[in-house]
mmCIF file of C-alpha atoms and ligand atoms in Angstrom:
data_model
loop_
_atom_site.group_PDB
_atom_site.id
_atom_site.type_symbol
_atom_site.label_atom_id
_atom_site.label_comp_id
_atom_site.label_asym_id
_atom_site.label_seq_id
_atom_site.Cartn_x
_atom_site.Cartn_y
_atom_site.Cartn_z
ATOM 1 C CA MET X 297 10.015 -11.503 6.178
ATOM 2 C CA SER X 298 10.042 -11.994 9.898
ATOM 3 C CA HIS X 299 13.573 -10.728 10.403
ATOM 4 C CA ILE X 300 12.629 -7.486 8.637
ATOM 5 C CA THR X 301 9.717 -6.686 10.907
ATOM 6 C CA ALA X 302 11.446 -8.050 13.991
ATOM 7 C CA ALA X 303 14.392 -5.691 14.398
ATOM 8 C CA PRO X 304 14.415 -2.979 11.786
ATOM 9 C CA HIS X 305 15.106 -0.063 14.048
ATOM 10 C CA ARG X 306 17.787 2.353 13.009
ATOM 11 C CA TRP X 307 18.623 0.565 9.839
ATOM 12 C CA THR X 308 19.983 2.847 7.166
ATOM 13 C CA LEU X 309 18.203 3.015 3.838
ATOM 14 C CA THR X 310 21.082 1.000 2.394
ATOM 15 C CA ARG X 311 20.554 -1.804 4.858
ATOM 16 C CA TYR X 312 16.795 -1.770 4.367
ATOM 17 C CA LEU X 313 17.299 -2.149 0.616
ATOM 18 C CA ILE X 314 19.771 -4.990 1.045
ATOM 19 C CA GLU X 315 17.373 -6.790 3.399
ATOM 20 C CA GLN X 316 14.578 -6.344 0.866
ATOM 21 C CA ARG X 317 16.765 -7.643 -1.922
ATOM 22 C CA ARG X 318 17.315 -10.915 -0.059
ATOM 23 C CA ARG X 319 13.768 -11.794 -1.151
ATOM 24 C CA PHE X 320 15.129 -12.029 -4.703
ATOM 25 C CA PRO X 321 18.398 -13.979 -4.681
ATOM 26 C CA GLN X 322 18.867 -13.406 -8.426
ATOM 27 C CA ALA X 323 18.513 -9.632 -8.196
ATOM 28 C CA SER X 324 21.426 -7.673 -9.606
ATOM 29 C CA GLY X 325 21.298 -4.827 -7.123
ATOM 30 C CA ASP X 326 20.567 -2.279 -9.859
ATOM 31 C CA LEU X 327 17.250 -1.281 -8.319
ATOM 32 C CA ASN X 328 18.884 -0.687 -4.961
ATOM 33 C CA ALA X 329 21.621 1.372 -6.544
ATOM 34 C CA LEU X 330 19.027 3.401 -8.411
ATOM 35 C CA ILE X 331 16.999 4.104 -5.279
ATOM 36 C CA LEU X 332 20.135 5.158 -3.415
ATOM 37 C CA ASP X 333 20.996 7.573 -6.228
ATOM 38 C CA VAL X 334 17.478 8.991 -6.070
ATOM 39 C CA SER X 335 17.853 9.394 -2.322
ATOM 40 C CA LEU X 336 21.122 11.251 -2.877
ATOM 41 C CA ALA X 337 19.405 13.668 -5.245
ATOM 42 C CA CYS X 338 16.765 14.191 -2.571
ATOM 43 C CA LYS X 339 19.416 14.921 0.056
ATOM 44 C CA ALA X 340 20.959 17.499 -2.254
ATOM 45 C CA ILE X 341 17.548 19.114 -2.838
ATOM 46 C CA ALA X 342 16.847 19.053 0.900
ATOM 47 C CA ARG X 343 20.007 21.054 1.512
ATOM 48 C CA ILE X 344 19.051 23.675 -1.020
ATOM 49 C CA VAL X 345 15.500 23.927 0.287
ATOM 50 C CA ALA X 346 16.801 24.285 3.839
ATOM 51 C CA GLN X 347 18.953 27.253 2.869
ATOM 52 C CA GLY X 348 15.876 29.226 1.895
ATOM 53 C CA GLN X 349 16.636 32.809 1.037
ATOM 54 C CA LEU X 350 20.223 32.317 2.170
ATOM 55 C CA GLY X 351 20.859 30.240 -0.927
ATOM 56 C CA ASP X 352 20.506 31.415 -4.484
ATOM 57 C CA ALA X 353 17.828 28.944 -5.540
ATOM 58 C CA LEU X 354 14.957 31.178 -4.490
ATOM 59 C CA ALA X 355 16.460 34.328 -5.897
ATOM 60 C CA PRO X 356 14.844 36.066 -8.868
ATOM 61 C CA VAL X 357 11.838 34.114 -10.063
ATOM 62 C CA SER X 358 12.551 32.880 -13.550
ATOM 63 C CA THR X 359 10.224 33.627 -16.442
ATOM 64 C CA ALA X 360 10.484 30.053 -17.684
ATOM 65 C CA VAL X 361 7.284 28.098 -18.156
ATOM 66 C CA ASN X 362 7.133 24.295 -18.213
ATOM 67 C CA VAL X 363 5.176 22.026 -20.534
ATOM 68 C CA GLN X 364 2.076 22.429 -18.367
ATOM 69 C CA GLY X 365 2.182 26.214 -18.802
ATOM 70 C CA GLU X 366 3.203 26.650 -15.169
ATOM 71 C CA GLN X 367 5.902 29.036 -14.103
ATOM 72 C CA GLN X 368 9.082 27.186 -13.274
ATOM 73 C CA LYS X 369 10.868 28.382 -10.187
ATOM 74 C CA PRO X 370 14.650 28.181 -10.102
ATOM 75 C CA LEU X 371 14.286 25.482 -7.497
ATOM 76 C CA ASP X 372 12.049 23.402 -9.797
ATOM 77 C CA VAL X 373 14.756 23.587 -12.445
ATOM 78 C CA MET X 374 17.606 22.932 -10.016
ATOM 79 C CA SER X 375 15.809 19.948 -8.521
ATOM 80 C CA ASN X 376 15.214 18.551 -11.983
ATOM 81 C CA GLU X 377 18.901 18.985 -12.831
ATOM 82 C CA LEU X 378 19.929 17.233 -9.625
ATOM 83 C CA PHE X 379 17.691 14.258 -10.388
ATOM 84 C CA ILE X 380 19.214 14.017 -13.863
ATOM 85 C CA ARG X 381 22.818 14.439 -12.812
ATOM 86 C CA MET X 382 22.620 11.987 -9.919
ATOM 87 C CA ASN X 383 20.983 9.289 -12.044
ATOM 88 C CA GLU X 384 22.063 9.486 -15.687
ATOM 89 C CA TRP X 385 25.578 8.094 -15.234
ATOM 90 C CA SER X 386 24.870 4.913 -13.296
ATOM 91 C CA GLY X 387 23.959 2.385 -15.968
ATOM 92 C CA ASN X 388 20.730 1.605 -14.144
ATOM 93 C CA LEU X 389 18.431 3.679 -16.305
ATOM 94 C CA ALA X 390 17.165 3.477 -19.864
ATOM 95 C CA GLY X 391 15.584 6.921 -19.627
ATOM 96 C CA MET X 392 13.864 9.516 -17.479
ATOM 97 C CA ALA X 393 10.793 11.691 -17.630
ATOM 98 C CA SER X 394 9.759 14.555 -15.407
ATOM 99 C CA GLU X 395 7.198 17.258 -14.867
ATOM 100 C CA GLU X 396 9.809 19.784 -15.908
ATOM 101 C CA MET X 397 10.754 18.202 -19.264
ATOM 102 C CA ASP X 398 8.502 18.162 -22.304
ATOM 103 C CA GLU X 399 10.003 14.972 -23.715
ATOM 104 C CA PRO X 400 11.617 11.856 -22.247
ATOM 105 C CA ARG X 401 15.262 12.343 -21.401
ATOM 106 C CA GLN X 402 17.634 9.960 -23.140
ATOM 107 C CA ILE X 403 20.714 8.625 -21.365
ATOM 108 C CA PRO X 404 23.761 10.378 -22.863
ATOM 109 C CA GLU X 405 25.921 8.253 -25.169
ATOM 110 C CA ALA X 406 28.806 8.520 -22.753
ATOM 111 C CA PHE X 407 27.024 6.401 -20.156
ATOM 112 C CA PRO X 408 25.833 2.787 -20.142
ATOM 113 C CA ARG X 409 22.129 2.137 -20.250
ATOM 114 C CA GLY X 410 20.144 0.049 -17.807
ATOM 115 C CA LYS X 411 16.743 -1.549 -17.553
ATOM 116 C CA TYR X 412 14.714 0.933 -15.517
ATOM 117 C CA LEU X 413 12.784 4.109 -16.199
ATOM 118 C CA LEU X 414 12.708 6.917 -13.656
ATOM 119 C CA VAL X 415 9.734 9.267 -13.681
ATOM 120 C CA PHE X 416 9.592 12.155 -11.245
ATOM 121 C CA ASP X 417 8.136 15.382 -9.988
ATOM 122 C CA PRO X 418 11.364 16.953 -8.769
ATOM 123 C CA LEU X 419 9.608 19.498 -6.574
ATOM 124 C CA ASP X 420 5.984 19.081 -5.609
ATOM 125 C CA GLY X 421 4.141 21.917 -3.950
ATOM 126 C CA SER X 422 6.640 24.449 -5.199
ATOM 127 C CA SER X 423 4.199 27.328 -4.742
ATOM 128 C CA ASN X 424 4.825 26.758 -1.039
ATOM 129 C CA ILE X 425 8.557 27.336 -1.274
ATOM 130 C CA ASP X 426 8.353 31.104 -0.861
ATOM 131 C CA VAL X 427 6.336 30.720 2.335
ATOM 132 C CA ASN X 428 8.488 28.038 3.982
ATOM 133 C CA VAL X 429 5.862 25.314 3.907
ATOM 134 C CA SER X 430 6.763 21.671 3.248
ATOM 135 C CA VAL X 431 7.509 20.556 -0.295
ATOM 136 C CA GLY X 432 8.846 17.281 -1.640
ATOM 137 C CA SER X 433 10.051 15.177 -4.563
ATOM 138 C CA ILE X 434 8.013 12.266 -5.929
ATOM 139 C CA PHE X 435 9.391 9.384 -8.000
ATOM 140 C CA SER X 436 8.221 6.280 -9.791
ATOM 141 C CA ILE X 437 10.366 3.440 -11.126
ATOM 142 C CA LEU X 438 9.204 1.336 -14.083
ATOM 143 C CA ARG X 439 10.852 -1.320 -16.216
ATOM 144 C CA ALA X 440 11.958 -0.215 -19.653
ATOM 145 C CA PRO X 441 10.327 -2.272 -22.427
ATOM 146 C CA ALA X 442 12.524 -5.287 -23.126
ATOM 147 C CA ASP X 443 13.144 -4.412 -26.775
ATOM 148 C CA SER X 444 14.485 -0.999 -25.808
ATOM 149 C CA VAL X 445 16.939 -2.638 -23.427
ATOM 150 C CA ASP X 446 17.991 -5.253 -26.007
ATOM 151 C CA THR X 447 18.401 -2.865 -28.932
ATOM 152 C CA GLY X 448 19.389 0.301 -27.109
ATOM 153 C CA ARG X 449 16.961 2.250 -29.282
ATOM 154 C CA ALA X 450 15.920 5.750 -28.250
ATOM 155 C CA LEU X 451 13.054 5.777 -25.779
ATOM 156 C CA THR X 452 9.736 7.209 -26.811
ATOM 157 C CA GLU X 453 6.887 8.657 -24.831
ATOM 158 C CA ALA X 454 4.967 5.404 -25.386
ATOM 159 C CA ASP X 455 7.601 3.470 -23.414
ATOM 160 C CA PHE X 456 6.594 5.405 -20.303
ATOM 161 C CA LEU X 457 2.835 4.945 -20.698
ATOM 162 C CA GLN X 458 2.554 2.029 -18.282
ATOM 163 C CA PRO X 459 -0.194 1.632 -15.693
ATOM 164 C CA GLY X 460 0.686 2.359 -12.070
ATOM 165 C CA ALA X 461 0.369 -1.327 -11.247
ATOM 166 C CA ALA X 462 3.548 -1.870 -13.275
ATOM 167 C CA GLN X 463 5.649 0.257 -10.926
ATOM 168 C CA VAL X 464 8.599 -1.602 -9.445
ATOM 169 C CA ALA X 465 9.069 0.983 -6.716
ATOM 170 C CA ALA X 466 7.821 4.437 -5.831
ATOM 171 C CA GLY X 467 8.350 6.992 -3.135
ATOM 172 C CA TYR X 468 8.873 10.552 -2.166
ATOM 173 C CA ALA X 469 11.102 12.787 -0.126
ATOM 174 C CA LEU X 470 9.458 15.347 2.115
ATOM 175 C CA TYR X 471 11.362 18.519 2.917
ATOM 176 C CA GLY X 472 9.612 19.472 6.141
ATOM 177 C CA PRO X 473 10.762 20.179 9.682
ATOM 178 C CA THR X 474 12.678 16.941 9.154
ATOM 179 C CA THR X 475 13.575 15.516 5.770
ATOM 180 C CA MET X 476 11.998 12.136 5.210
ATOM 181 C CA PHE X 477 12.200 9.509 2.492
ATOM 182 C CA VAL X 478 9.190 7.249 2.129
ATOM 183 C CA LEU X 479 9.515 4.221 -0.094
ATOM 184 C CA SER X 480 7.809 1.103 -1.335
ATOM 185 C CA VAL X 481 9.577 -1.603 -3.289
ATOM 186 C CA GLY X 482 6.318 -3.532 -3.433
ATOM 187 C CA ASN X 483 6.547 -5.012 0.054
ATOM 188 C CA GLY X 484 4.803 -2.458 2.255
ATOM 189 C CA VAL X 485 5.852 1.117 2.919
ATOM 190 C CA ALA X 486 8.821 2.248 4.974
ATOM 191 C CA GLY X 487 9.697 5.749 6.155
ATOM 192 C CA PHE X 488 13.219 7.042 6.780
ATOM 193 C CA THR X 489 14.277 10.209 8.543
ATOM 194 C CA LEU X 490 17.385 12.057 7.438
ATOM 195 C CA ASP X 491 19.930 12.031 10.230
ATOM 196 C CA PRO X 492 21.756 15.291 9.580
ATOM 197 C CA ASN X 493 24.810 14.135 11.513
ATOM 198 C CA LEU X 494 25.275 10.964 9.506
ATOM 199 C CA GLY X 495 23.812 12.341 6.281
ATOM 200 C CA GLU X 496 21.908 9.058 6.082
ATOM 201 C CA PHE X 497 18.259 8.177 5.825
ATOM 202 C CA VAL X 498 17.499 6.069 8.885
ATOM 203 C CA LEU X 499 14.498 3.756 9.171
ATOM 204 C CA THR X 500 12.081 5.337 11.624
ATOM 205 C CA HIS X 501 8.716 4.127 10.264
ATOM 206 C CA PRO X 502 9.193 0.444 9.340
ATOM 207 C CA ASP X 503 5.670 -0.519 8.346
ATOM 208 C CA ILE X 504 3.395 2.408 7.547
ATOM 209 C CA GLN X 505 -0.309 1.585 7.522
ATOM 210 C CA VAL X 506 -3.118 3.959 6.570
ATOM 211 C CA PRO X 507 -6.052 3.583 8.975
ATOM 212 C CA GLU X 508 -9.169 2.391 7.156
ATOM 213 C CA ASP X 509 -11.383 5.065 8.682
ATOM 214 C CA THR X 510 -10.872 8.750 9.236
ATOM 215 C CA HIS X 511 -12.631 11.998 10.050
ATOM 216 C CA GLU X 512 -10.216 14.238 8.149
ATOM 217 C CA PHE X 513 -10.542 15.265 4.515
ATOM 218 C CA ALA X 514 -8.510 17.511 2.213
ATOM 219 C CA ILE X 515 -9.872 19.299 -0.825
ATOM 220 C CA ASN X 516 -9.535 22.759 -2.339
ATOM 221 C CA THR X 517 -13.054 24.056 -1.697
ATOM 222 C CA SER X 518 -12.465 27.139 -3.845
ATOM 223 C CA ASN X 519 -13.158 24.776 -6.755
ATOM 224 C CA SER X 520 -16.509 23.650 -5.349
ATOM 225 C CA ARG X 521 -18.589 25.216 -8.103
ATOM 226 C CA PHE X 522 -16.694 23.097 -10.630
ATOM 227 C CA TRP X 523 -17.106 19.791 -8.797
ATOM 228 C CA GLU X 524 -19.111 16.905 -10.151
ATOM 229 C CA PRO X 525 -22.194 15.811 -8.127
ATOM 230 C CA PRO X 526 -20.591 12.802 -6.390
ATOM 231 C CA VAL X 527 -17.822 15.027 -4.996
ATOM 232 C CA LYS X 528 -20.303 17.693 -3.897
ATOM 233 C CA ARG X 529 -22.331 15.024 -2.191
ATOM 234 C CA TYR X 530 -19.317 13.607 -0.387
ATOM 235 C CA VAL X 531 -18.094 16.974 0.865
ATOM 236 C CA ASP X 532 -21.647 18.075 1.799
ATOM 237 C CA GLU X 533 -21.950 15.018 3.973
ATOM 238 C CA CYS X 534 -18.578 15.604 5.628
ATOM 239 C CA LEU X 535 -19.540 19.199 6.395
ATOM 240 C CA ALA X 536 -22.932 18.176 7.752
ATOM 241 C CA GLY X 537 -20.918 16.081 10.194
ATOM 242 C CA SER X 538 -22.782 14.690 13.183
ATOM 243 C CA THR X 539 -26.014 16.339 12.017
ATOM 244 C CA GLY X 540 -26.016 14.458 8.685
ATOM 245 C CA THR X 541 -25.871 10.948 7.305
ATOM 246 C CA ARG X 542 -22.250 10.435 8.348
ATOM 247 C CA GLY X 543 -23.148 10.878 11.999
ATOM 248 C CA LYS X 544 -19.717 12.204 12.913
ATOM 249 C CA ASP X 545 -17.865 15.480 12.595
ATOM 250 C CA PHE X 546 -15.023 15.906 10.110
ATOM 251 C CA ASN X 547 -11.990 18.136 10.145
ATOM 252 C CA MET X 548 -10.456 19.645 7.006
ATOM 253 C CA ARG X 549 -6.874 20.272 5.877
ATOM 254 C CA TRP X 550 -5.389 21.835 2.736
ATOM 255 C CA ILE X 551 -1.641 22.380 2.445
ATOM 256 C CA ALA X 552 -1.540 22.772 -1.371
ATOM 257 C CA SER X 553 1.461 20.459 -1.366
ATOM 258 C CA MET X 554 0.154 17.049 -2.337
ATOM 259 C CA VAL X 555 3.246 15.242 -1.120
ATOM 260 C CA ALA X 556 2.772 16.738 2.352
ATOM 261 C CA GLU X 557 -0.917 15.764 2.348
ATOM 262 C CA ALA X 558 0.050 12.229 1.308
ATOM 263 C CA HIS X 559 2.529 12.076 4.157
ATOM 264 C CA ARG X 560 -0.037 13.211 6.719
ATOM 265 C CA ILE X 561 -2.450 10.584 5.439
ATOM 266 C CA LEU X 562 0.202 7.851 5.582
ATOM 267 C CA MET X 563 0.952 8.871 9.158
ATOM 268 C CA ARG X 564 -2.572 9.194 10.562
ATOM 269 C CA GLY X 565 -5.172 8.554 7.889
ATOM 270 C CA GLY X 566 -7.435 10.925 6.017
ATOM 271 C CA VAL X 567 -8.680 11.350 2.503
ATOM 272 C CA PHE X 568 -7.354 13.660 -0.219
ATOM 273 C CA LEU X 569 -9.315 14.712 -3.266
ATOM 274 C CA TYR X 570 -8.203 16.628 -6.301
ATOM 275 C CA PRO X 571 -11.077 15.360 -8.405
ATOM 276 C CA ARG X 572 -11.839 15.748 -12.042
ATOM 277 C CA ASP X 573 -13.879 18.945 -12.367
ATOM 278 C CA THR X 574 -15.288 21.293 -14.970
ATOM 279 C CA LYS X 575 -12.926 24.202 -14.331
ATOM 280 C CA ASP X 576 -10.992 23.759 -17.545
ATOM 281 C CA PRO X 577 -12.285 21.187 -20.033
ATOM 282 C CA ALA X 578 -8.754 20.785 -21.365
ATOM 283 C CA LYS X 579 -7.558 19.603 -17.938
ATOM 284 C CA PRO X 580 -9.394 16.608 -16.493
ATOM 285 C CA GLY X 581 -8.022 17.104 -13.013
ATOM 286 C CA ARG X 582 -5.079 19.070 -11.701
ATOM 287 C CA LEU X 583 -2.533 16.444 -10.815
ATOM 288 C CA ARG X 584 -0.452 14.387 -13.166
ATOM 289 C CA LEU X 585 -0.876 10.638 -13.564
ATOM 290 C CA LEU X 586 2.647 9.392 -14.138
ATOM 291 C CA TYR X 587 4.658 11.277 -11.539
ATOM 292 C CA GLU X 588 2.054 12.303 -8.953
ATOM 293 C CA ALA X 589 -1.019 10.053 -8.918
ATOM 294 C CA ASN X 590 0.699 6.746 -9.687
ATOM 295 C CA PRO X 591 3.592 6.854 -7.211
ATOM 296 C CA ILE X 592 1.398 8.199 -4.414
ATOM 297 C CA GLY X 593 -1.266 5.665 -5.370
ATOM 298 C CA PHE X 594 1.285 2.842 -5.185
ATOM 299 C CA LEU X 595 2.319 3.943 -1.678
ATOM 300 C CA MET X 596 -1.302 4.216 -0.529
ATOM 301 C CA GLU X 597 -2.184 0.746 -1.778
ATOM 302 C CA GLN X 598 0.995 -0.698 -0.286
ATOM 303 C CA ALA X 599 0.058 0.875 3.059
ATOM 304 C CA GLY X 600 -3.449 -0.594 3.042
ATOM 305 C CA GLY X 601 -5.105 2.570 1.792
ATOM 306 C CA ARG X 602 -6.630 3.153 -1.615
ATOM 307 C CA ALA X 603 -6.100 5.425 -4.620
ATOM 308 C CA SER X 604 -8.666 6.069 -7.300
ATOM 309 C CA THR X 605 -9.724 8.377 -10.079
ATOM 310 C CA GLY X 606 -13.086 8.370 -8.319
ATOM 311 C CA ARG X 607 -14.309 5.957 -10.951
ATOM 312 C CA GLN X 608 -11.636 3.274 -11.073
ATOM 313 C CA PRO X 609 -8.498 2.232 -9.213
ATOM 314 C CA MET X 610 -5.700 4.617 -10.121
ATOM 315 C CA LEU X 611 -3.149 1.870 -10.657
ATOM 316 C CA GLY X 612 -5.275 0.289 -13.392
ATOM 317 C CA VAL X 613 -5.378 3.382 -15.595
ATOM 318 C CA LYS X 614 -3.555 3.029 -18.912
ATOM 319 C CA PRO X 615 -1.840 6.374 -19.471
ATOM 320 C CA SER X 616 -2.418 8.188 -22.740
ATOM 321 C CA SER X 617 0.314 10.813 -22.539
ATOM 322 C CA LEU X 618 3.384 11.650 -20.518
ATOM 323 C CA HIS X 619 1.927 14.705 -18.810
ATOM 324 C CA GLN X 620 -1.651 13.460 -18.569
ATOM 325 C CA ARG X 621 -3.725 14.977 -15.779
ATOM 326 C CA ILE X 622 -6.266 12.956 -13.855
ATOM 327 C CA GLY X 623 -8.749 13.191 -11.016
ATOM 328 C CA LEU X 624 -7.141 11.828 -7.856
ATOM 329 C CA VAL X 625 -8.664 10.543 -4.636
ATOM 330 C CA PHE X 626 -6.565 8.673 -2.087
ATOM 331 C CA GLY X 627 -6.243 7.753 1.545
ATOM 332 C CA SER X 628 -8.245 5.791 4.084
ATOM 333 C CA ARG X 629 -9.776 2.832 2.313
ATOM 334 C CA HIS X 630 -13.370 3.153 3.489
ATOM 335 C CA GLU X 631 -13.615 6.827 2.497
ATOM 336 C CA VAL X 632 -12.137 6.259 -0.965
ATOM 337 C CA GLU X 633 -14.523 3.342 -1.495
ATOM 338 C CA ARG X 634 -17.438 5.549 -0.447
ATOM 339 C CA ILE X 635 -16.396 8.230 -2.952
ATOM 340 C CA GLU X 636 -16.154 5.600 -5.692
ATOM 341 C CA ARG X 637 -19.595 4.337 -4.739
ATOM 342 C CA TYR X 638 -21.023 7.843 -5.075
ATOM 343 C CA HIS X 639 -19.511 8.105 -8.553
ATOM 344 C CA HIS X 640 -21.206 4.897 -9.583
ATOM 345 C CA GLU X 641 -24.638 5.690 -8.117
ATOM 346 C CA PRO X 642 -27.151 7.495 -10.296
ATOM 347 C CA ALA X 643 -27.319 11.232 -9.500
ATOM 348 C CA THR X 644 -30.822 11.288 -8.035
ATOM 349 C CA ARG X 645 -29.975 12.605 -4.604
ATOM 350 C CA GLU X 646 -31.726 15.551 -3.009
ATOM 351 C CA PRO X 647 -29.136 17.901 -1.518
ATOM 352 C CA GLU X 648 -29.317 17.580 2.239
ATOM 353 C CA ALA X 649 -26.331 19.395 3.568
ATOM 354 C CA PRO X 650 -25.622 23.049 4.160
ATOM 355 C CA LEU X 651 -22.662 23.658 1.849
ATOM 356 C CA PHE X 652 -24.714 23.941 -1.319
ATOM 357 C CA ALA X 653 -28.026 24.904 0.185
ATOM 358 C CA ALA X 654 -29.657 28.150 -0.933
ATOM 359 C CA ARG X 655 -28.043 30.386 1.646
ATOM 360 C CA SER X 656 -24.786 28.543 2.118
ATOM 361 C CA LEU X 657 -21.328 29.977 1.910
ATOM 362 C CA PHE X 658 -20.307 27.844 -1.047
ATOM 363 C CA ARG X 659 -23.533 27.946 -2.961
ATOM 364 C CA ASP X 660 -23.049 26.852 -6.551
HETATM 365 P P1 AHG S 762 3.597 21.191 -8.450
HETATM 366 O O1 AHG S 762 4.200 22.120 -7.459
HETATM 367 O O2 AHG S 762 4.475 20.008 -8.724
HETATM 368 O O3 AHG S 762 3.130 21.868 -9.707
HETATM 369 O O4 AHG S 762 2.289 20.523 -7.802
HETATM 370 C C1 AHG S 762 1.400 21.279 -7.015
HETATM 371 C C2 AHG S 762 0.126 20.528 -6.853
HETATM 372 C C3 AHG S 762 -0.004 19.728 -5.579
HETATM 373 O O5 AHG S 762 1.123 19.559 -4.837
HETATM 374 C C4 AHG S 762 -1.060 20.430 -4.792
HETATM 375 O O6 AHG S 762 -1.878 19.528 -4.146
HETATM 376 C C5 AHG S 762 -1.808 21.218 -5.808
HETATM 377 O O7 AHG S 762 -0.933 21.453 -6.856
HETATM 378 C C6 AHG S 762 -2.299 22.505 -5.237
HETATM 379 O O8 AHG S 762 -3.331 22.947 -6.000
HETATM 380 P P2 AHG S 762 -4.129 24.306 -5.667
HETATM 381 O O9 AHG S 762 -3.237 25.406 -6.136
HETATM 382 O O10 AHG S 762 -5.400 24.172 -6.453
HETATM 383 O O11 AHG S 762 -4.387 24.358 -4.189
HETATM 384 MN MN1 MN S 763 3.595 18.268 -8.242
HETATM 385 MN MN1 MN S 764 6.579 19.968 -9.383
#
């Protein structure tokens, strides 16, 4: 849409959504309303995060454990509650699912039901909260199966098990030095910065593109002894830098807040790996498919990057359970394609690089 790219500066999120909706004259506006409600939840979470120890959300660490066996922080729980409260009443949703809830959340009887599903990680990177490092919220919007909309039947886990390619929209909020909201409604990726004076998300990054090439990678190298050979090979070659087959030096980053890594990569390129590994056979990967890998994958693909399990495009994966974990690789297209190629090549390579050599630091 030429008028969208021509003069989008300082549009509010509301205006951006209305301009996008003009592509679909029949659209009801429900999706826009839903995204605005999500953005309101994110603004509320941003406020709480910004209060830090001055607020009560970081106070005594709760003993609660979520369905993944991870300790829930009060802020995880509060963020989840905010997502629910800001979205359940609107009539836009048929149901919700989140990292912090074992089962899908039904819309209370008191409220009308709508045609969308909202799936979210209310607070990603929450181990970083105590140390004042960026965290965020990630969301994915799917269509509810038609029969559930027609009959109003209770939603089941199976209703949410849709491949990432079926997402109608996805995005995240980043609670960093500035609060940002990054969104795709399937027509590229746009970034908005929270104007604290207006309390509005304002379009500051109208057409985010991930560079195809990079010399920056992100992986938790403490897991290196659990990596599969293609991942070892890839990282070996990055570390060998200009002395190895890559012929250029690489830099490394690890924030331990995937949403912040995704944002860096959307802004300037790079590649992120949390691959499938052998650390815990019960967990094929660390990150979750439905509310981490798929929405971030959707954004990457919409921005010209790529997202993969290492073996296949992430958005083609048919989910098998609500809280399924999966190996995740995303970012600059050429690097992700290289990693996929390594996964498909037979493992006949002689190790060439220093990381796993006999006297190396990370010898496995
Ligand atoms: P969450 O806080 O929602 O549980 O997710 C944390 C994730 C992700 O953000 C990050 O990339 C990863 O966990 C960090 O893993 P390590 O602890 O292995 O570094
Ligand atoms: Mn997370
Ligand atoms: Mn989380």
